[in-house]
CSV table of C-alpha atoms in Angstrom, one decimal:
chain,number,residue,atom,x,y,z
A,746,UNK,CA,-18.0,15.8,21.3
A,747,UNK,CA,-15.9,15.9,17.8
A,748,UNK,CA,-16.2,12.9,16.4
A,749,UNK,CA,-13.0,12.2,13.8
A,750,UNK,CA,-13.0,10.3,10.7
A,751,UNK,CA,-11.9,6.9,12.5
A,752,UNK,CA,-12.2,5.3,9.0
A,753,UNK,CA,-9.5,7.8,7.3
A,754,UNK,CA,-7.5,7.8,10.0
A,755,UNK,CA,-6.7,3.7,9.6
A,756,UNK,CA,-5.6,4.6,6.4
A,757,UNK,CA,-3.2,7.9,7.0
A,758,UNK,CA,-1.7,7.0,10.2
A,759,UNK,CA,1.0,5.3,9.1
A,760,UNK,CA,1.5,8.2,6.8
A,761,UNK,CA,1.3,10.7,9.4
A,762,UNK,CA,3.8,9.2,11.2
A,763,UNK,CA,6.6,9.2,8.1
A,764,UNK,CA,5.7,13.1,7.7
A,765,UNK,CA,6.5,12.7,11.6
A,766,UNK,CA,10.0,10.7,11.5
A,767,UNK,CA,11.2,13.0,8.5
A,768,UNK,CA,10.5,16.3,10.6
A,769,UNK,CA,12.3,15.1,13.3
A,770,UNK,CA,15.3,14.3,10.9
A,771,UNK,CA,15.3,17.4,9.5
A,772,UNK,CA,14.6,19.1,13.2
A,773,UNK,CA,17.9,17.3,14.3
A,774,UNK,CA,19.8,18.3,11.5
A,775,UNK,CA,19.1,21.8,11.5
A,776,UNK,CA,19.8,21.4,15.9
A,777,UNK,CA,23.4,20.3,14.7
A,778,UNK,CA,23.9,23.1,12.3
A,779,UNK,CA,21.8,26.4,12.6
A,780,UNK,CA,22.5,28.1,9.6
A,781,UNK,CA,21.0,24.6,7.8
A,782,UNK,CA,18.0,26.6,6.9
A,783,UNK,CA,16.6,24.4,4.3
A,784,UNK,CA,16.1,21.7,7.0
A,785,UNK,CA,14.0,23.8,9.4
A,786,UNK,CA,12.2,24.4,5.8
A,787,UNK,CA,11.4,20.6,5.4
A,788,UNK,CA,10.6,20.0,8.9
A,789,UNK,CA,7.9,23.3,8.6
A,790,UNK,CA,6.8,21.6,5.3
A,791,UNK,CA,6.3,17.7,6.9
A,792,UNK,CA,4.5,19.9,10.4
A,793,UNK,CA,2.2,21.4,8.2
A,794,UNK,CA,1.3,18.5,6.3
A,795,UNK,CA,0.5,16.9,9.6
A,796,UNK,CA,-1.9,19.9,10.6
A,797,UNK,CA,-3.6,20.0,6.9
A,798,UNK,CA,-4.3,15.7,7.5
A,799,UNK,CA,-5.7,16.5,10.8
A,800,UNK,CA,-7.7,19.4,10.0
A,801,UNK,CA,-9.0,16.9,7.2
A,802,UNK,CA,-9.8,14.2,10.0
A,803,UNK,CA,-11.5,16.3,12.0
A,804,UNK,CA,-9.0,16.2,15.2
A,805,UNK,CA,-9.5,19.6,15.7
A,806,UNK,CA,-7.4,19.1,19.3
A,807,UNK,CA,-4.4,17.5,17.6
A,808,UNK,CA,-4.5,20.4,15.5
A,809,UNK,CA,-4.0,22.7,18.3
A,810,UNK,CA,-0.6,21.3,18.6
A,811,UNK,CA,0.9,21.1,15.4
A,812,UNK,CA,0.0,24.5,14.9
A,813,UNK,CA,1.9,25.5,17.8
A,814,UNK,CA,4.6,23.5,16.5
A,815,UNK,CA,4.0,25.8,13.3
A,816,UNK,CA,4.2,28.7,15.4
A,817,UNK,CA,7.3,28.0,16.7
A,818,UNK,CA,9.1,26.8,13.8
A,819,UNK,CA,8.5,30.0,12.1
A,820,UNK,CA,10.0,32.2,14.8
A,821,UNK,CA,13.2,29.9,14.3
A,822,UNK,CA,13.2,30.6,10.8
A,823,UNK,CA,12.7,34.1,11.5
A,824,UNK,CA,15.3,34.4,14.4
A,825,UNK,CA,12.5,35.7,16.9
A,826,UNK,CA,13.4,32.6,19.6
A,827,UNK,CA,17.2,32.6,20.1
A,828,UNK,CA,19.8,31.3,22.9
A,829,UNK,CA,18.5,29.7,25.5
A,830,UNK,CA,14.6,29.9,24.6
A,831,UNK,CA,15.9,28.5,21.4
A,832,UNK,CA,17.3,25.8,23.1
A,833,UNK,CA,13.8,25.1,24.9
A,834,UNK,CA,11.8,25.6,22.1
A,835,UNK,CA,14.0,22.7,19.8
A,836,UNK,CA,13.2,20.6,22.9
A,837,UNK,CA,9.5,21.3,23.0
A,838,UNK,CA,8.7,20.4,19.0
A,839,UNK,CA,11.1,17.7,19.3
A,840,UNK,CA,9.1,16.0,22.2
A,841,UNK,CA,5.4,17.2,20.3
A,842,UNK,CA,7.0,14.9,17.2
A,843,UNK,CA,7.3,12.2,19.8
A,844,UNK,CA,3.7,12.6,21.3
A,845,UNK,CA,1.9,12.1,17.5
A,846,UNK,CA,2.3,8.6,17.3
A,847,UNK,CA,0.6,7.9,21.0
A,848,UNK,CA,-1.7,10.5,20.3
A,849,UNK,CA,-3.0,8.6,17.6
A,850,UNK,CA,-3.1,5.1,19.0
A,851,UNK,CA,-4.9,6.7,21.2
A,852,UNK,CA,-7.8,8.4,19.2
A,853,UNK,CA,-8.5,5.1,17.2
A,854,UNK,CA,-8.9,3.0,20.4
A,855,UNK,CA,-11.5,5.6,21.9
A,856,UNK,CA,-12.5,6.7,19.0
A,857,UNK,CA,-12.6,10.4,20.0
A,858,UNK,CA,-10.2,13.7,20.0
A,859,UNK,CA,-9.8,13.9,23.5
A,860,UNK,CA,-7.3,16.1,23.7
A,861,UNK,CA,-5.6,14.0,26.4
A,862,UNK,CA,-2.0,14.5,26.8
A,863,UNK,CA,-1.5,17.5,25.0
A,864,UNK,CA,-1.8,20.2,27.2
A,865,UNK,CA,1.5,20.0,28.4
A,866,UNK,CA,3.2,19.8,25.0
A,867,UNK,CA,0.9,22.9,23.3
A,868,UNK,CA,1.7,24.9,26.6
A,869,UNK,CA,5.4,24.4,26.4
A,870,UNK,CA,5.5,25.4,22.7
A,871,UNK,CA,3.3,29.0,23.8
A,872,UNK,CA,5.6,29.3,26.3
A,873,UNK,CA,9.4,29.6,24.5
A,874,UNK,CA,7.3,32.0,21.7
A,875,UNK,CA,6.5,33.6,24.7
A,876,UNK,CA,2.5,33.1,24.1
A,877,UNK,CA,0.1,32.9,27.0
A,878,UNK,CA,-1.0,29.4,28.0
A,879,UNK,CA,-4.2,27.9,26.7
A,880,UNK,CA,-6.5,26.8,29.3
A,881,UNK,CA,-6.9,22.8,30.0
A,882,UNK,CA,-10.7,23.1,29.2
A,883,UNK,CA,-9.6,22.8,25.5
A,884,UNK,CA,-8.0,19.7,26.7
A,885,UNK,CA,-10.5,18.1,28.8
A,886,UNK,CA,-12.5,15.1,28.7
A,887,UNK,CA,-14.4,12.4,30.6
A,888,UNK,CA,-17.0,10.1,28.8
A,889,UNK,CA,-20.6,10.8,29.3
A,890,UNK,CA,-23.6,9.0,28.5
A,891,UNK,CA,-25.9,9.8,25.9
A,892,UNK,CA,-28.9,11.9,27.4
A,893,UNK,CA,-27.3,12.2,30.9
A,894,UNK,CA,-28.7,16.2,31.9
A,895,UNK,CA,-31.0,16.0,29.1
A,896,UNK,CA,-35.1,15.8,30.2
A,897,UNK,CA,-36.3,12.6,29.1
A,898,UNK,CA,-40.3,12.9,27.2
A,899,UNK,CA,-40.6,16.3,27.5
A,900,UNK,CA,-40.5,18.6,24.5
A,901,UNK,CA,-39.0,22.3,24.2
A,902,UNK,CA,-41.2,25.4,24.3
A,903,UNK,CA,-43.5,26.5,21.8
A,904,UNK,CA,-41.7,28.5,18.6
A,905,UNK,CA,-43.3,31.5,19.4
A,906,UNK,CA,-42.6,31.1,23.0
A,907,UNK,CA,-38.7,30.7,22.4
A,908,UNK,CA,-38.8,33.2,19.9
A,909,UNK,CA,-40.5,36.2,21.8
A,910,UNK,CA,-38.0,35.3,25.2
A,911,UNK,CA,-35.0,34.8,23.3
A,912,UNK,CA,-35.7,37.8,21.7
A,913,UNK,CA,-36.1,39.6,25.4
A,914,UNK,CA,-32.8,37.9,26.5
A,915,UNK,CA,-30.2,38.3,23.9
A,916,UNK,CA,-29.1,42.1,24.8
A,917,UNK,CA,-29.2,41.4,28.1
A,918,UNK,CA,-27.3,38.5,28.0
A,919,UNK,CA,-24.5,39.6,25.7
A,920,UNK,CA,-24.3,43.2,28.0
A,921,UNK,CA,-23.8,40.8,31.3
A,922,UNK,CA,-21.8,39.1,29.9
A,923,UNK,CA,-19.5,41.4,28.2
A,924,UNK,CA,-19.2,43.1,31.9
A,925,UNK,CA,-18.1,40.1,33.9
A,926,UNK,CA,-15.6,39.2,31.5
A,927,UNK,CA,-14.4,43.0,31.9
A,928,UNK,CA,-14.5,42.2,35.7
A,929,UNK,CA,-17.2,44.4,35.9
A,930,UNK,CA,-20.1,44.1,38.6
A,931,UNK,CA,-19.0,40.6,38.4
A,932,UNK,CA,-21.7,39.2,40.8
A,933,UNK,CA,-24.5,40.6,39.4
A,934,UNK,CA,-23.7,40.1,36.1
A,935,UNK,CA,-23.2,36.5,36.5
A,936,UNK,CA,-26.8,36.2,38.2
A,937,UNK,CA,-28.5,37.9,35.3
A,938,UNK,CA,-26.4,35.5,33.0
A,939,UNK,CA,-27.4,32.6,35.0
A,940,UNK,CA,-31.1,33.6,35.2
A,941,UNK,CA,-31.2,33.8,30.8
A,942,UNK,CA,-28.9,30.5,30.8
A,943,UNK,CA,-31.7,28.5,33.5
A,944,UNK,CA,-34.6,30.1,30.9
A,945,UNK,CA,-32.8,28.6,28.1
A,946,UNK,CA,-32.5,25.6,29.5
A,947,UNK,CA,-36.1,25.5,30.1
A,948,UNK,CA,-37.0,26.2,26.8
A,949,UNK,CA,-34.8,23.6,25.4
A,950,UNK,CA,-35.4,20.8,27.4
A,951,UNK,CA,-35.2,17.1,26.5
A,952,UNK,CA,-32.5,18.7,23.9
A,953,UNK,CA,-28.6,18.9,23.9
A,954,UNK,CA,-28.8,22.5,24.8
A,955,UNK,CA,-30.7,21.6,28.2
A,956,UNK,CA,-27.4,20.3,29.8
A,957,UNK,CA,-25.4,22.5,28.2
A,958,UNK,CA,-27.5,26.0,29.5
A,959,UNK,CA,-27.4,23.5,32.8
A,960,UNK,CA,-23.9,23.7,33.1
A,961,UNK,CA,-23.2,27.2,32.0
A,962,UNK,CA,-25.7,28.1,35.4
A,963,UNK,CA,-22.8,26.5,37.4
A,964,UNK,CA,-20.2,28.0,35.2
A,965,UNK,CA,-21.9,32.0,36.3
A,966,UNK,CA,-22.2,30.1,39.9
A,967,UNK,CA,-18.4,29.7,40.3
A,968,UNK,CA,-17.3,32.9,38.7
A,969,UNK,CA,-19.7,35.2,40.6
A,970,UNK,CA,-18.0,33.0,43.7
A,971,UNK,CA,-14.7,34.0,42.7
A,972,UNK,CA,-14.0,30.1,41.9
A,973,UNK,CA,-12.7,30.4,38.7
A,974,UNK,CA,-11.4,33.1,36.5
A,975,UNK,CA,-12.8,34.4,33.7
A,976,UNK,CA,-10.6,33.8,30.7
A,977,UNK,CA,-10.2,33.3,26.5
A,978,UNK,CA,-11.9,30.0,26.8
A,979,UNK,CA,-14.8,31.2,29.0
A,980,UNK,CA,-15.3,34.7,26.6
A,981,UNK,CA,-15.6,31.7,24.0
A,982,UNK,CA,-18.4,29.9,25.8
A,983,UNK,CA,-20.1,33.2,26.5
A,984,UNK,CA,-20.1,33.9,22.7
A,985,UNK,CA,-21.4,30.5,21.9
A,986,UNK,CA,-24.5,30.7,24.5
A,987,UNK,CA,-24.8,34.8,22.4
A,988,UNK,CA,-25.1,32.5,19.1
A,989,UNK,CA,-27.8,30.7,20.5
A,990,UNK,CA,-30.0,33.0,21.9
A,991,UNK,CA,-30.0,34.6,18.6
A,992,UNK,CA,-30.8,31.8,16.4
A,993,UNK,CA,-33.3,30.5,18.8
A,994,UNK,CA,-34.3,34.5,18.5
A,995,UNK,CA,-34.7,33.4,14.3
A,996,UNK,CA,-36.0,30.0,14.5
A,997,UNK,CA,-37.7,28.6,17.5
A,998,UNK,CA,-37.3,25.1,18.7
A,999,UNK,CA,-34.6,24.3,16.2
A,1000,UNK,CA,-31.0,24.1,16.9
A,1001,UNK,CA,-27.9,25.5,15.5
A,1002,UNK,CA,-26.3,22.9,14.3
A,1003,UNK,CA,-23.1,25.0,14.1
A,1004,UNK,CA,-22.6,24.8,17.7
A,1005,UNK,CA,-20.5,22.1,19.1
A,1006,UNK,CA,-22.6,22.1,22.1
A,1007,UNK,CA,-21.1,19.1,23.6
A,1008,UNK,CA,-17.6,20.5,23.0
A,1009,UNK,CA,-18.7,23.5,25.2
A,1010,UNK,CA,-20.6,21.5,27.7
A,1011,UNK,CA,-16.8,19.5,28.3
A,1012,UNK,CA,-15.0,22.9,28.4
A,1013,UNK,CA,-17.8,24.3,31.3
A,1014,UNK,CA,-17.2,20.6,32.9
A,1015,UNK,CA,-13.5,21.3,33.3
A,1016,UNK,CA,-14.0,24.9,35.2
A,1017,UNK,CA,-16.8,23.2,37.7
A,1018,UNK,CA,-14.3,20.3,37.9
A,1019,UNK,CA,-11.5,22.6,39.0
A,1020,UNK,CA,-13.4,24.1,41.7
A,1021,UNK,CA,-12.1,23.6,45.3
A,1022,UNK,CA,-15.8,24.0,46.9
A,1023,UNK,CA,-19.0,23.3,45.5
A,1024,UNK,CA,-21.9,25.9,46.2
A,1025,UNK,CA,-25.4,24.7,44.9
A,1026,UNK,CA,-25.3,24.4,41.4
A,1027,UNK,CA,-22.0,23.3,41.2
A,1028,UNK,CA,-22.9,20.3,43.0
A,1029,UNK,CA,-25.9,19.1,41.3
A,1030,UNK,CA,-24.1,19.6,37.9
A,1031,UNK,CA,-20.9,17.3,39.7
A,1032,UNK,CA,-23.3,14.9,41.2
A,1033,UNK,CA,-25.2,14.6,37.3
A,1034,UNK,CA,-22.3,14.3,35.3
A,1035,UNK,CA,-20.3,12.3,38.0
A,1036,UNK,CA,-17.3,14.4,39.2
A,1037,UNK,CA,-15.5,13.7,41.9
A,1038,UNK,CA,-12.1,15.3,43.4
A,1039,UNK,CA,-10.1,12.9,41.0
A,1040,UNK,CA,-12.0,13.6,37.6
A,1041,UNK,CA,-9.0,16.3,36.6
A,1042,UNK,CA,-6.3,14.2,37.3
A,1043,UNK,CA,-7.8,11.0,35.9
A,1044,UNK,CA,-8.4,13.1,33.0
A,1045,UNK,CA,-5.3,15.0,32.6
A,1046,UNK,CA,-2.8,11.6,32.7
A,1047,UNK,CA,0.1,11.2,29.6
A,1048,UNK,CA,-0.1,8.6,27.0
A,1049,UNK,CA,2.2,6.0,26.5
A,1050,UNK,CA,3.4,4.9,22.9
A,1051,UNK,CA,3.2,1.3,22.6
């Protein structure tokens, strides 16, 4: 999972929250007087501050919404949101300025950008620019231990080994793939995906990619089943496991340590979460990771500002 800079964050906090207070200042005055263009300027200016700090921090989820708050600022200042979407859209920042300070309380108890709470708030925002909603996978968390899914004193294949099957795999994979998320010869496609993502998990065992090839086996399961829909999160997911069969393709054993792969093992976590019946593999990867019919809504509760 992301970890943010816990240490930095003491220290800006409290200046993160000013840059809040004095966009919300400015957001009111402009709400009292439209044509006060300058003070949708400053509130843009004290937003984007906000998004640079957490870019800086590492809260790559936080992020998500103060870019939306971006977003929807500018298509004030632009006119592209007017009457009553206008009227919605003022509503939605001003409650995201009002989220911040929990959200952050929040991060440096647990220490980690959940993403909890802000689902709600980002949608809202996508919704009055008339942008689609972002799925709640990008939202989603539950704590998991350490090597839970991950092969204890085993090792992964031989370089050669992963070398030669990844290299067999990767065309295959991405074609699959591509076609499912096309809604193409769904079924089969997400069996052939499955079939690479259980080799690679194989392969890669007593790693972090075991559990996450692990869960993208129950990921295929529940699509091909017609439990859960292929969208712009799950194309994401696909692309990461294409990025890994290739650099396993280039070098072996060793992993690419550009891939968040417990960022994408949450996101598959949240689909096989959402399911309403469990075939198979969806089972054994809820009974692993401990999921139960409560997991989303535990997950998915507000924050409170203390």
């Amino acid at each position: 999972m992301n970890k943010p800079d816990i240490v930095a964050l003491k220290w800006v906090i409290g200046l993160i929250k000013g840059q809040a207070d004095a966009a919300e200042s400015a957001l009111v005055e402009f709400g009292d007087d439209p044509k006060q263009k300058q003070a949708l300027l400053r509130c843009m200016w004290s937003v984007h501050q906000i998004t640079s700090t957490f870019k800086a921090l590492g809260l790559s989820k936080a992020e998500m919404l103060t870019l939306e708050m971006e977003r929807s600022l500018n298509f004030l200042y632009k006119g592209k949101i007017v009457g009553e979407r206008r009227k919605l859209a003022m509503g939605g920042l001003m409650q995201a300025l009002k989220i911040i300070p929990a959200y952050l309380e929040h991060t440096e108890a647990v220490r980690v950008d959940t993403g909890r709470g802000l689902e709600h708030f980002v949608n809202d925002l996508r919704r009055w620019s008339a942008e689609k909603p972002r799925s709640g996978a990008f939202f989603f968390y539950i704590e998991i231990p350490l090597r839970v899914g991950i092969t204890q004193d085993v090792s992964t294949a031989g370089v050669e080994e992963i070398q030669s099957r990844a290299n067999v795999m990767l065309a295959l994979y991405l074609e699959m793939a591509k076609q499912a998320l096309r809604g193409v010869k769904i079924v089969e496609s997400m069996k052939t995906v499955a079939r690479v993502a259980r080799k690679m998990q194989e392969l890669f065992a007593g790693t972090e990619a075991e559990r996450y090839w692990f869960a993208m086996i129950g990921l295929c399961e529940g699509i091909a089943a017609g439990l859960i829909k292929p969208d712009d999160c799950i194309a994401q997911i696909f692309k990461s496991g294409a990025f890994s069969i290739k650099y396993a393709r280039e070098n072996g054993d060793k992993l690419d340590q550009s891939i968040d792969y417990s960022s994408y093992l949450m996101q598959m976590l949240y689909y096989i979460a959402s399911c309403k019946s469990m075939p198979v593999h969806i089972t054994r990867i809820r009974e692993t990771f401990g999921i139960d019919k409560n997991t989303i809504s535990e997950a998915s509760r507000g924050l409170v500002h203390s």
